[in-house]
Amino acid sequence: AGFIKSPLSQKRLTQDSVELYCEAIGNPIPEIQWWFEGNEPNETYAQLWDGARQDRVKINATYNLHSTSTIYIANLTSEDSGMYECRASNDPDRNHLSKSPKVKWIRSQANVFVIERPDITTRVISESGKLILSCNMTTYLAISGHEWIHGDKILHTDGDSSPFTSYEIEGKKEEHSGIYECVYKTSPVIKGQVNISVGPQVLAYKKSEHGNEGDTGVLICKSSSFPAVDAWVWYKNGQEVSARIINGSGRYIIKSSGNKTELRILKLSIEEDTGDYHCNATNSYGSGSAIINLRVRSRLAALWPFLGIVAEVLVLVTIIFIYEKRRKPDEALD
């Protein structure tokens, strides 16, 4: 047996996760095992199994043309620091309790260093039409710079070595709610999270919707604010709309997921469904709403313009016909 890929040493923070990868080849296909030796003076190697350490250890292995195995450890603690060893062997007596294998297990090692996660104090200050986001880290690691990230976008980067970093945003909270990250360029990288939280800022997909009588009407509201909406409620002219209670008709279907809600009205009626609809959103910081005006048209509504055009054409043809009839015939040429 021989190794194609060996696990690599890594640095991680407490509460992070780590993944080590090992790949071996041989004929027959070798078996792969994972072993661990801690940093305590008297600690010896112990084999790791899937589900070890209170189910924080996950081991996946495949044996096809060659052997591959991955060990994943979640929610790291300082006790997870140590030497991790990938062992491979294809000797038939490798697991026999009384026989010594003819070919010893080959081994590949990697160190995992778990560093205590430093504390990061975050703040959001609103003053003079600006938002000031700040992070302050109690650290013992060397800092080579900072980054501020929102979503997938890098907002700011610098090469400062200070444990304090800040970022300014022009505008109000309602315009810039969301999750912002302050990234410290250390080894390993350390991130802090700054949340700008507001009540839902609800927007109607369309402020005015039109539908034909007998068709299905669709009304949509969205809210991109942070935190996400906990509950959506629809109202029609001040009365709550629900598939179970509105007129007992069961024509209303509400689908809500996260920051979006959709109201479907089956078999639109001019008399019953025309009007204003309110979509109301609530989260832990408050509530917000938007209004959508629904207009239901008769199925014959599209026919009237056509009939008007036909009438105009008939009148024009009639006028031309009468004119041609009354016009004097042209004089015959000599």
Short mmCIF file of C-alpha atoms in Angstrom, two decimals:
data_model
loop_
_atom_site.label_atom_id
_atom_site.label_comp_id
_atom_site.label_asym_id
_atom_site.label_seq_id
_atom_site.Cartn_x
_atom_site.Cartn_y
_atom_site.Cartn_z
CA ALA A 1 0.00 0.00 0.00
CA GLY A 2 1.09 3.55 -0.64
CA PHE A 3 -0.31 7.04 -0.14
CA ILE A 4 -1.55 9.17 -3.04
CA LYS A 5 -2.64 12.04 -0.80
CA SER A 6 -1.80 12.68 2.81
CA PRO A 7 -3.58 14.86 5.42
CA LEU A 8 -2.25 18.39 5.92
CA SER A 9 -1.57 20.13 9.24
CA GLN A 10 -4.03 22.91 10.04
CA LYS A 11 -4.74 25.68 12.54
CA ARG A 12 -8.28 26.19 13.74
CA LEU A 13 -10.23 28.15 16.35
CA THR A 14 -12.38 26.63 19.05
CA GLN A 15 -15.97 26.07 17.85
CA ASP A 16 -14.71 25.74 14.27
CA SER A 17 -14.51 22.45 12.36
CA VAL A 18 -11.66 20.65 10.64
CA GLU A 19 -11.49 18.12 7.81
CA LEU A 20 -8.55 15.83 7.00
CA TYR A 21 -8.25 13.82 3.80
CA CYS A 22 -6.30 10.66 3.06
CA GLU A 23 -5.98 8.55 -0.10
CA ALA A 24 -4.10 5.25 -0.55
CA ILE A 25 -3.51 2.77 -3.36
CA GLY A 26 -2.49 -0.90 -3.45
CA ASN A 27 -3.43 -4.42 -4.56
CA PRO A 28 -5.61 -5.55 -2.92
CA ILE A 29 -7.25 -2.23 -2.04
CA PRO A 30 -5.93 -1.16 1.38
CA GLU A 31 -8.01 -0.38 4.45
CA ILE A 32 -7.70 3.09 6.01
CA GLN A 33 -7.94 3.87 9.71
CA TRP A 34 -7.67 7.12 11.69
CA TRP A 35 -5.72 7.40 14.96
CA PHE A 36 -5.13 10.28 17.36
CA GLU A 37 -2.46 11.23 19.89
CA GLY A 38 -3.07 14.22 22.15
CA ASN A 39 -0.57 16.68 23.53
CA GLU A 40 -0.55 15.26 27.06
CA PRO A 41 2.83 13.70 28.06
CA ASN A 42 1.46 10.22 28.83
CA GLU A 43 -1.15 10.11 26.05
CA THR A 44 -0.79 7.38 23.41
CA TYR A 45 -2.41 6.80 20.04
CA ALA A 46 -6.08 5.77 20.12
CA GLN A 47 -8.19 4.80 17.14
CA LEU A 48 -10.99 7.14 16.10
CA TRP A 49 -14.38 5.87 14.98
CA ASP A 50 -17.36 7.43 13.28
CA GLY A 51 -19.48 8.98 16.03
CA ALA A 52 -16.63 9.39 18.53
CA ARG A 53 -16.29 12.41 20.86
CA GLN A 54 -20.02 12.70 21.46
CA ASP A 55 -20.80 12.31 17.77
CA ARG A 56 -18.53 15.21 16.78
CA VAL A 57 -16.34 12.89 14.67
CA LYS A 58 -17.56 11.81 11.23
CA ILE A 59 -15.52 9.40 9.12
CA ASN A 60 -16.39 8.65 5.49
CA ALA A 61 -14.49 6.07 3.42
CA THR A 62 -14.85 4.69 -0.10
CA TYR A 63 -13.10 1.65 -1.55
CA ASN A 64 -13.31 1.60 -5.32
CA LEU A 65 -10.20 1.63 -7.53
CA HIS A 66 -8.29 2.84 -4.48
CA SER A 67 -9.05 3.90 -0.90
CA THR A 68 -10.17 7.36 0.17
CA SER A 69 -11.13 8.49 3.65
CA THR A 70 -12.15 11.80 5.22
CA ILE A 71 -12.38 12.61 8.91
CA TYR A 72 -14.50 15.61 9.95
CA ILE A 73 -14.52 17.00 13.49
CA ALA A 74 -17.13 19.59 14.44
CA ASN A 75 -17.26 22.14 17.27
CA LEU A 76 -13.55 21.91 18.07
CA THR A 77 -12.22 22.25 21.61
CA SER A 78 -8.67 22.64 22.87
CA GLU A 79 -8.65 18.90 23.65
CA ASP A 80 -8.90 18.19 19.91
CA SER A 81 -5.36 19.54 19.40
CA GLY A 82 -2.82 16.86 18.61
CA MET A 83 -1.47 14.48 16.01
CA TYR A 84 -3.91 12.80 13.62
CA GLU A 85 -2.61 9.75 11.83
CA CYS A 86 -3.95 8.10 8.70
CA ARG A 87 -2.98 4.41 8.58
CA ALA A 88 -3.30 2.17 5.53
CA SER A 89 -2.64 -1.55 5.04
CA ASN A 90 -3.75 -4.35 2.71
CA ASP A 91 -2.14 -7.20 4.62
CA PRO A 92 -4.75 -9.97 5.18
CA ASP A 93 -3.66 -10.33 8.83
CA ARG A 94 -3.75 -6.60 9.60
CA ASN A 95 -6.72 -6.90 11.99
CA HIS A 96 -6.00 -10.39 13.35
CA LEU A 97 -5.73 -10.32 17.14
CA SER A 98 -3.10 -13.10 17.48
CA LYS A 99 -1.05 -12.75 14.28
CA SER A 100 1.36 -9.99 13.46
CA PRO A 101 0.86 -8.56 9.99
CA LYS A 102 3.61 -9.31 7.51
CA VAL A 103 3.40 -5.75 6.21
CA LYS A 104 3.11 -3.06 8.85
CA TRP A 105 0.57 -0.27 8.58
CA ILE A 106 1.95 2.67 6.64
CA ARG A 107 1.28 5.99 8.31
CA SER A 108 0.79 9.64 7.37
CA GLN A 109 0.47 12.31 10.06
CA ALA A 110 -0.93 15.81 10.39
CA ASN A 111 -0.99 18.20 13.33
CA VAL A 112 -4.19 20.06 14.23
CA PHE A 113 -3.67 23.14 16.40
CA VAL A 114 -6.87 24.38 18.06
CA ILE A 115 -6.48 27.97 19.29
CA GLU A 116 -8.82 29.53 21.83
CA ARG A 117 -11.22 31.84 20.02
CA PRO A 118 -10.66 35.47 21.08
CA ASP A 119 -13.54 37.70 22.15
CA ILE A 120 -14.74 40.35 19.69
CA THR A 121 -16.83 43.29 20.89
CA THR A 122 -19.06 44.76 18.18
CA ARG A 123 -21.05 47.99 18.07
CA VAL A 124 -23.37 49.94 15.75
CA ILE A 125 -23.61 53.71 16.29
CA SER A 126 -25.95 56.00 14.36
CA GLU A 127 -24.99 59.68 14.25
CA SER A 128 -25.27 62.59 11.78
CA GLY A 129 -26.87 60.46 9.09
CA LYS A 130 -24.13 57.83 9.29
CA LEU A 131 -23.80 54.32 10.65
CA ILE A 132 -20.49 53.46 12.30
CA LEU A 133 -19.75 49.74 12.64
CA SER A 134 -16.86 48.70 14.85
CA CYS A 135 -15.09 45.57 16.08
CA ASN A 136 -12.56 45.35 18.92
CA MET A 137 -10.75 42.05 19.49
CA THR A 138 -8.89 40.86 22.57
CA THR A 139 -6.15 39.03 20.75
CA TYR A 140 -2.75 37.48 21.21
CA LEU A 141 -2.33 36.80 17.48
CA ALA A 142 -0.41 38.90 14.96
CA ILE A 143 -2.77 40.98 12.78
CA SER A 144 -1.71 41.90 9.24
CA GLY A 145 -4.86 43.78 8.22
CA HIS A 146 -8.66 43.91 8.17
CA GLU A 147 -11.56 43.48 5.78
CA TRP A 148 -15.22 44.46 6.00
CA ILE A 149 -17.60 42.19 4.09
CA HIS A 150 -21.34 42.35 3.40
CA GLY A 151 -22.65 39.26 1.66
CA ASP A 152 -20.17 38.44 -1.10
CA LYS A 153 -18.93 42.02 -1.43
CA ILE A 154 -15.71 43.32 0.14
CA LEU A 155 -16.50 46.84 1.37
CA HIS A 156 -13.12 47.82 2.78
CA THR A 157 -9.61 46.43 3.24
CA ASP A 158 -6.50 47.74 5.00
CA GLY A 159 -3.13 46.65 6.34
CA ASP A 160 -3.54 47.98 9.89
CA SER A 161 -2.34 45.79 12.78
CA SER A 162 -4.72 47.28 15.37
CA PRO A 163 -7.23 45.03 17.18
CA PHE A 164 -9.82 47.81 16.60
CA THR A 165 -11.41 48.38 13.20
CA SER A 166 -14.42 50.39 12.04
CA TYR A 167 -16.43 51.08 8.90
CA GLU A 168 -18.79 53.97 8.08
CA ILE A 169 -21.99 53.78 6.05
CA GLU A 170 -23.90 56.79 4.74
CA GLY A 171 -27.64 56.52 5.39
CA LYS A 172 -30.18 55.11 7.80
CA LYS A 173 -30.46 51.69 9.39
CA GLU A 174 -33.55 50.85 7.37
CA GLU A 175 -31.55 51.28 4.15
CA HIS A 176 -28.59 49.12 5.13
CA SER A 177 -29.87 46.35 7.41
CA GLY A 178 -28.10 43.01 7.26
CA ILE A 179 -25.10 41.02 8.46
CA TYR A 180 -21.66 42.60 8.19
CA GLU A 181 -18.39 40.82 8.95
CA CYS A 182 -15.15 42.29 10.24
CA VAL A 183 -12.33 39.98 9.15
CA TYR A 184 -8.99 39.95 10.94
CA LYS A 185 -6.08 38.77 8.79
CA THR A 186 -4.53 36.40 11.29
CA SER A 187 -3.51 32.75 11.21
CA PRO A 188 -6.14 31.36 11.27
CA VAL A 189 -8.46 34.09 10.01
CA ILE A 190 -10.80 35.48 12.69
CA LYS A 191 -14.21 36.95 11.89
CA GLY A 192 -16.62 39.06 13.89
CA GLN A 193 -20.27 39.66 13.01
CA VAL A 194 -22.02 43.03 13.21
CA ASN A 195 -25.80 42.99 12.73
CA ILE A 196 -27.81 46.01 11.63
CA SER A 197 -31.32 44.97 12.70
CA VAL A 198 -34.58 46.75 11.89
CA GLY A 199 -38.28 45.99 11.62
CA PRO A 200 -39.52 44.67 8.26
CA GLN A 201 -39.40 47.13 5.36
CA VAL A 202 -42.18 45.67 3.23
CA LEU A 203 -42.45 46.32 -0.51
CA ALA A 204 -45.20 45.18 -2.85
CA TYR A 205 -43.95 43.45 -5.99
CA LYS A 206 -46.54 45.57 -7.82
CA LYS A 207 -48.57 48.29 -6.14
CA SER A 208 -51.44 47.69 -8.55
CA GLU A 209 -52.45 44.31 -9.97
CA HIS A 210 -54.99 43.51 -12.68
CA GLY A 211 -56.79 40.24 -13.30
CA ASN A 212 -59.57 38.92 -15.46
CA GLU A 213 -62.76 37.59 -13.96
CA GLY A 214 -62.53 33.83 -13.42
CA ASP A 215 -58.72 33.76 -13.56
CA THR A 216 -56.29 33.35 -10.62
CA GLY A 217 -54.96 36.55 -9.07
CA VAL A 218 -51.43 36.60 -7.57
CA LEU A 219 -50.31 39.28 -5.09
CA ILE A 220 -46.68 39.29 -3.85
CA CYS A 221 -44.90 41.18 -1.06
CA LYS A 222 -41.22 41.08 -0.12
CA SER A 223 -38.99 42.30 2.67
CA SER A 224 -35.19 42.23 2.37
CA SER A 225 -34.64 43.62 5.87
CA PHE A 226 -32.70 41.85 8.63
CA PRO A 227 -33.68 39.88 10.65
CA ALA A 228 -35.97 37.77 8.49
CA VAL A 229 -39.73 38.01 8.82
CA ASP A 230 -41.22 35.73 11.50
CA ALA A 231 -44.85 35.96 10.37
CA TRP A 232 -46.80 37.25 7.37
CA VAL A 233 -50.49 38.21 7.55
CA TRP A 234 -52.77 39.36 4.72
CA TYR A 235 -55.71 41.76 5.10
CA LYS A 236 -58.36 42.91 2.66
CA ASN A 237 -59.81 46.33 3.40
CA GLY A 238 -58.96 45.80 7.07
CA GLN A 239 -60.30 42.26 7.29
CA GLU A 240 -57.90 39.36 7.70
CA VAL A 241 -57.63 37.10 4.67
CA SER A 242 -57.29 33.38 5.22
CA ALA A 243 -58.10 30.31 3.17
CA ARG A 244 -60.17 29.09 6.10
CA ILE A 245 -62.15 32.14 7.18
CA ILE A 246 -62.70 34.55 4.28
CA ASN A 247 -66.31 34.14 3.20
CA GLY A 248 -65.85 30.42 3.86
CA SER A 249 -65.10 30.05 0.13
CA GLY A 250 -61.62 28.55 0.35
CA ARG A 251 -60.55 30.60 -2.71
CA TYR A 252 -57.54 32.12 -0.90
CA ILE A 253 -54.14 30.42 -0.81
CA ILE A 254 -51.26 32.01 1.16
CA LYS A 255 -47.66 30.85 0.72
CA SER A 256 -45.01 32.50 2.89
CA SER A 257 -41.32 31.66 3.10
CA GLY A 258 -38.74 33.84 4.81
CA ASN A 259 -38.81 37.33 3.36
CA LYS A 260 -41.51 36.68 0.72
CA THR A 261 -45.24 36.06 0.82
CA GLU A 262 -47.71 35.27 -1.93
CA LEU A 263 -51.50 35.45 -1.95
CA ARG A 264 -53.39 33.56 -4.65
CA ILE A 265 -57.07 34.25 -5.25
CA LEU A 266 -58.84 31.58 -7.27
CA LYS A 267 -61.65 32.39 -9.71
CA LEU A 268 -61.55 36.17 -9.39
CA SER A 269 -64.83 37.95 -8.89
CA ILE A 270 -65.41 41.62 -9.76
CA GLU A 271 -67.82 42.16 -6.87
CA GLU A 272 -65.94 40.26 -4.14
CA ASP A 273 -62.23 40.61 -4.92
CA THR A 274 -61.72 44.15 -6.19
CA GLY A 275 -60.07 46.36 -3.56
CA ASP A 276 -56.98 47.01 -1.43
CA TYR A 277 -54.97 44.15 0.08
CA HIS A 278 -52.55 44.67 2.97
CA CYS A 279 -49.54 42.38 3.51
CA ASN A 280 -48.22 42.72 7.07
CA ALA A 281 -44.81 41.39 8.22
CA THR A 282 -43.52 41.00 11.77
CA ASN A 283 -40.11 40.21 13.25
CA SER A 284 -38.48 40.66 16.65
CA TYR A 285 -37.83 44.36 15.94
CA GLY A 286 -41.31 45.43 14.84
CA SER A 287 -43.69 45.20 11.92
CA GLY A 288 -44.31 46.74 8.52
CA SER A 289 -46.88 46.54 5.76
CA ALA A 290 -47.61 47.40 2.14
CA ILE A 291 -50.83 47.87 0.14
CA ILE A 292 -51.68 46.30 -3.22
CA ASN A 293 -54.70 47.46 -5.19
CA LEU A 294 -56.38 44.66 -7.13
CA ARG A 295 -58.63 45.46 -10.09
CA VAL A 296 -60.72 42.69 -11.63
CA ARG A 297 -61.83 43.15 -15.23
CA SER A 298 -64.68 41.48 -17.06
CA ARG A 299 -63.69 38.84 -19.58
CA LEU A 300 -65.39 40.99 -22.22
CA ALA A 301 -63.26 44.01 -21.33
CA ALA A 302 -60.75 43.21 -24.07
CA LEU A 303 -63.60 42.91 -26.60
CA TRP A 304 -64.80 46.53 -26.33
CA PRO A 305 -61.71 48.15 -27.92
CA PHE A 306 -61.98 45.66 -30.78
CA LEU A 307 -65.67 46.44 -31.30
CA GLY A 308 -64.86 50.16 -31.23
CA ILE A 309 -62.26 49.71 -33.96
CA VAL A 310 -64.71 47.66 -36.04
CA ALA A 311 -67.37 50.38 -35.64
CA GLU A 312 -64.89 53.06 -36.73
CA VAL A 313 -63.94 51.05 -39.81
CA LEU A 314 -67.62 50.55 -40.73
CA VAL A 315 -68.37 54.26 -40.39
CA LEU A 316 -65.32 55.13 -42.50
CA VAL A 317 -66.27 52.61 -45.22
CA THR A 318 -69.85 53.94 -45.22
CA ILE A 319 -68.67 57.54 -45.65
CA ILE A 320 -66.38 56.56 -48.51
CA PHE A 321 -69.16 54.57 -50.19
CA ILE A 322 -71.65 57.47 -49.97
CA TYR A 323 -69.05 59.92 -51.25
CA GLU A 324 -68.23 57.74 -54.21
CA LYS A 325 -71.94 57.37 -55.05
CA ARG A 326 -72.63 61.12 -55.02
CA ARG A 327 -69.50 62.17 -56.85
CA LYS A 328 -70.09 63.35 -60.47
CA PRO A 329 -68.73 61.00 -63.10
CA ASP A 330 -65.63 62.19 -64.90
CA GLU A 331 -66.25 63.98 -68.23
CA ALA A 332 -65.55 61.85 -71.28
CA LEU A 333 -62.43 62.79 -73.17
CA ASP A 334 -62.72 64.20 -76.70
#
